C-alpha atoms as a printed R data frame, in Angstrom:
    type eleno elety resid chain resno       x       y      z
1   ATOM     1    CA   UNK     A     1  14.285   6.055 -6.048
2   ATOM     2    CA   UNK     A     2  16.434   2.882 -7.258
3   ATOM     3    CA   UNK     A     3  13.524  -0.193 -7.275
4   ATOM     4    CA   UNK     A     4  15.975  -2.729 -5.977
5   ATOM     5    CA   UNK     A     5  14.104  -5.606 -4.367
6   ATOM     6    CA   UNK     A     6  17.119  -6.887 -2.570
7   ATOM     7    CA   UNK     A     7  17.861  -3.928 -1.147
8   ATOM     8    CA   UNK     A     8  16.272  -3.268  2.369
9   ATOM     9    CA   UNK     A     9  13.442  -1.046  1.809
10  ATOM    10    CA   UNK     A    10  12.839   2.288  3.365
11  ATOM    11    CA   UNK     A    11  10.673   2.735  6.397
12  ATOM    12    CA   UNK     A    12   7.238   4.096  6.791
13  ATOM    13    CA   UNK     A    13   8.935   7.613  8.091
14  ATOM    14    CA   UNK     A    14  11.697   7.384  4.933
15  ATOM    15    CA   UNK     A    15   9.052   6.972  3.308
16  ATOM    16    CA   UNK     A    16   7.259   9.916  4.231
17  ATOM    17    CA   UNK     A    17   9.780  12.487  4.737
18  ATOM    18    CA   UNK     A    18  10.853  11.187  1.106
19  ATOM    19    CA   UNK     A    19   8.020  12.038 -0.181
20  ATOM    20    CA   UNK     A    20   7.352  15.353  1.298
21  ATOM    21    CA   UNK     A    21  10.852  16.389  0.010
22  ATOM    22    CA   UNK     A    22   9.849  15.856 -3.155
23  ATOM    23    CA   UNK     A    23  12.663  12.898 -3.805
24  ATOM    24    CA   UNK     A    24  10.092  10.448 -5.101
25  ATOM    25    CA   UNK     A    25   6.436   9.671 -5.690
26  ATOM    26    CA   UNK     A    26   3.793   7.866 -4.088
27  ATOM    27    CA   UNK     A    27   4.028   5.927 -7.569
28  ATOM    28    CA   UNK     A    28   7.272   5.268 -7.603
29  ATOM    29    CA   UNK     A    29   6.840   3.970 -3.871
30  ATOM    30    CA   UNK     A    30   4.086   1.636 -4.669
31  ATOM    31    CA   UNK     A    31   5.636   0.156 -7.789
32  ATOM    32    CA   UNK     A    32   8.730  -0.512 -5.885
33  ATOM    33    CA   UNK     A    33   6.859  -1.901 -3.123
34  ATOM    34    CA   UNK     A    34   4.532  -4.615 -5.570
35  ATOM    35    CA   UNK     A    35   8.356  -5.686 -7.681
36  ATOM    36    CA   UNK     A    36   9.356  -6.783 -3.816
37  ATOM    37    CA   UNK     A    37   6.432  -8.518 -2.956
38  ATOM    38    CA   UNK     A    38   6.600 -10.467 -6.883
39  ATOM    39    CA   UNK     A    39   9.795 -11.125 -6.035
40  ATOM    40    CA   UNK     A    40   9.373 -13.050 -1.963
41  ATOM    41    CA   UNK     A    41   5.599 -14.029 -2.911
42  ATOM    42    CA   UNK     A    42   6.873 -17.606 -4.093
43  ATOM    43    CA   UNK     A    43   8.907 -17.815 -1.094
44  ATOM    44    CA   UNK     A    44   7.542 -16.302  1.482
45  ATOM    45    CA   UNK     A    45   3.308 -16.706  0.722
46  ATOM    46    CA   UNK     A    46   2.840 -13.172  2.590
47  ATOM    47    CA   UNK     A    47   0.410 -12.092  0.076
48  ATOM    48    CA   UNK     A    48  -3.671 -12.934 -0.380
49  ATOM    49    CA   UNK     A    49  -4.217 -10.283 -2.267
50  ATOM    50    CA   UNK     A    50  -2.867  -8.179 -3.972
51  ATOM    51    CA   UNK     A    51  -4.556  -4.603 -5.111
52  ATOM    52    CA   UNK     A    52  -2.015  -3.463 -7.936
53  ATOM    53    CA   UNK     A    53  -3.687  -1.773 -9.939
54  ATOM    54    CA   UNK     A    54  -5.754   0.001 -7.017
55  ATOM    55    CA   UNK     A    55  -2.726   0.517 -5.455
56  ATOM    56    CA   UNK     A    56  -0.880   2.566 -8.290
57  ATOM    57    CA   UNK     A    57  -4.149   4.743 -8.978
58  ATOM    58    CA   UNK     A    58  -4.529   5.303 -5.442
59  ATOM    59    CA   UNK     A    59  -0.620   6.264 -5.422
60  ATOM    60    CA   UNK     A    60  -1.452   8.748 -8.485
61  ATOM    61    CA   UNK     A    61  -4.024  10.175 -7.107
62  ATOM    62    CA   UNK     A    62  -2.142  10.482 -3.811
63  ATOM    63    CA   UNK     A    63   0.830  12.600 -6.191
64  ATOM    64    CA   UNK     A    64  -1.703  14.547 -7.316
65  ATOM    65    CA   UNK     A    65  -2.731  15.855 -3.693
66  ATOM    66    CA   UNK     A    66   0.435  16.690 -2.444
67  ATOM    67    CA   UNK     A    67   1.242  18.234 -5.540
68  ATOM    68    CA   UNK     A    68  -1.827  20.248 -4.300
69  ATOM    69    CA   UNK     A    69  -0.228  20.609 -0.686
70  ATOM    70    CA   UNK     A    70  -1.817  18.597  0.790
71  ATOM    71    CA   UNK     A    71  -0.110  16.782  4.035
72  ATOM    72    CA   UNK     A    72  -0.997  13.602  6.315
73  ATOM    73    CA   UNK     A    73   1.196  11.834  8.050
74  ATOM    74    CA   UNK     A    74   1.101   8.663  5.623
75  ATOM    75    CA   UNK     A    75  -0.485  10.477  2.292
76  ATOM    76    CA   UNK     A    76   0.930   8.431 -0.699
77  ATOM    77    CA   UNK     A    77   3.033   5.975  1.550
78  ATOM    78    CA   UNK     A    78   2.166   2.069  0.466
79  ATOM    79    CA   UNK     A    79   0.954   0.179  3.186
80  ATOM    80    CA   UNK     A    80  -0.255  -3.868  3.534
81  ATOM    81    CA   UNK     A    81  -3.512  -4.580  5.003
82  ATOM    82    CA   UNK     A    82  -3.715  -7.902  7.190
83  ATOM    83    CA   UNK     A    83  -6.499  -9.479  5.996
84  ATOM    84    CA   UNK     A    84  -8.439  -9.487  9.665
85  ATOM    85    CA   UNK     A    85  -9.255  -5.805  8.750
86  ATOM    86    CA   UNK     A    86 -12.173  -4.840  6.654
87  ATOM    87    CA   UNK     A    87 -11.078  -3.537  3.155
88  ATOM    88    CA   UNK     A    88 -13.963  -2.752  0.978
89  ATOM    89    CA   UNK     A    89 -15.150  -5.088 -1.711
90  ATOM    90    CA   UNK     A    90 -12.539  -7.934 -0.579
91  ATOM    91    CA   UNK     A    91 -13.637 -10.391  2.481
92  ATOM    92    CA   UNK     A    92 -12.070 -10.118  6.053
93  ATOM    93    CA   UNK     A    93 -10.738 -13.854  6.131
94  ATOM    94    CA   UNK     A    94  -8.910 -13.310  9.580
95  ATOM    95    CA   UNK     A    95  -6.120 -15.846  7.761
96  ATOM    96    CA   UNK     A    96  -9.454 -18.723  7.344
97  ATOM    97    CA   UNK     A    97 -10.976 -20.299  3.922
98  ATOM    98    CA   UNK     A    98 -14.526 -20.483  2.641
99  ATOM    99    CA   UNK     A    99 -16.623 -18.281  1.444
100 ATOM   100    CA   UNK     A   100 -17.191 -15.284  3.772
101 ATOM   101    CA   UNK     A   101 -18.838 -12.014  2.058
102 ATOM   102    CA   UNK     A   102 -17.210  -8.888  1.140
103 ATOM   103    CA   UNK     A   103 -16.627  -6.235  3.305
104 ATOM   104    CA   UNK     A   104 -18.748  -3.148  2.639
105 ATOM   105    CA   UNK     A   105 -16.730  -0.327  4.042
106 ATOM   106    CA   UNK     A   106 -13.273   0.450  5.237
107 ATOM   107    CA   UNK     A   107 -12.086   0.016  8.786
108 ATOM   108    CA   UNK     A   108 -10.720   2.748 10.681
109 ATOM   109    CA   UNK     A   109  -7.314   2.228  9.890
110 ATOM   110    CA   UNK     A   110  -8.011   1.950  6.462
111 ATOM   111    CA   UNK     A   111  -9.787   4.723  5.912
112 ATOM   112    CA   UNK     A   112  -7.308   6.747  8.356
């Protein structure tokens, strides 16, 4: 899949049925999806935090399962996390400063 960041990106459901044909990787996905969000942070500020490396072992590991055969609706599809849901090890700022402690477990739609 062509990485070109001004390019409109495919959806979540491209996405997925791309990826469950076997016409790209979770990898190649998530790689595509952090040179777009380099590209508009300076402009556009969307970004906190950002979880690459996370991100790509999570897509590799992702690869590997449906490899396996493995199927879920979004398995190995990148996805950004507002930051008013809890994300293990990173604070749930709900878009505030300060200090605030780190979240110790997923939410549900994380973990989902």
């Amino acid at each position: 899949m062509p990485t070109d960041t001004t390019a409109t990106p495919p959806g979540l459901a491209d996405q997925a049925r791309s990826l469950a044909q076997g016409h790209t990787t979770s990898a190649e996905l998530v790689r595509a999806s952090l040179e777009r969000i380099e590209a508009a942070q300076p402009t556009l500020n969307a970004f906190r935090c950002v979880r690459a490396d996370e991100a790509l072992a999570e897509a590799e590991d992702a690869d590997r399962r449906l490899l396996a055969g493995e199927r879920l609706p979004l398995l190995g599809v990148p996805v950004a996390v507002k930051d008013d849901t809890d994300l293990a090890g990173l604070p749930t700022r709900f878009g505030c400063a300060g200090h605030i402690p780190d979240a110790t477990a997923d939410g549900e739609a994380v973990r989902r």
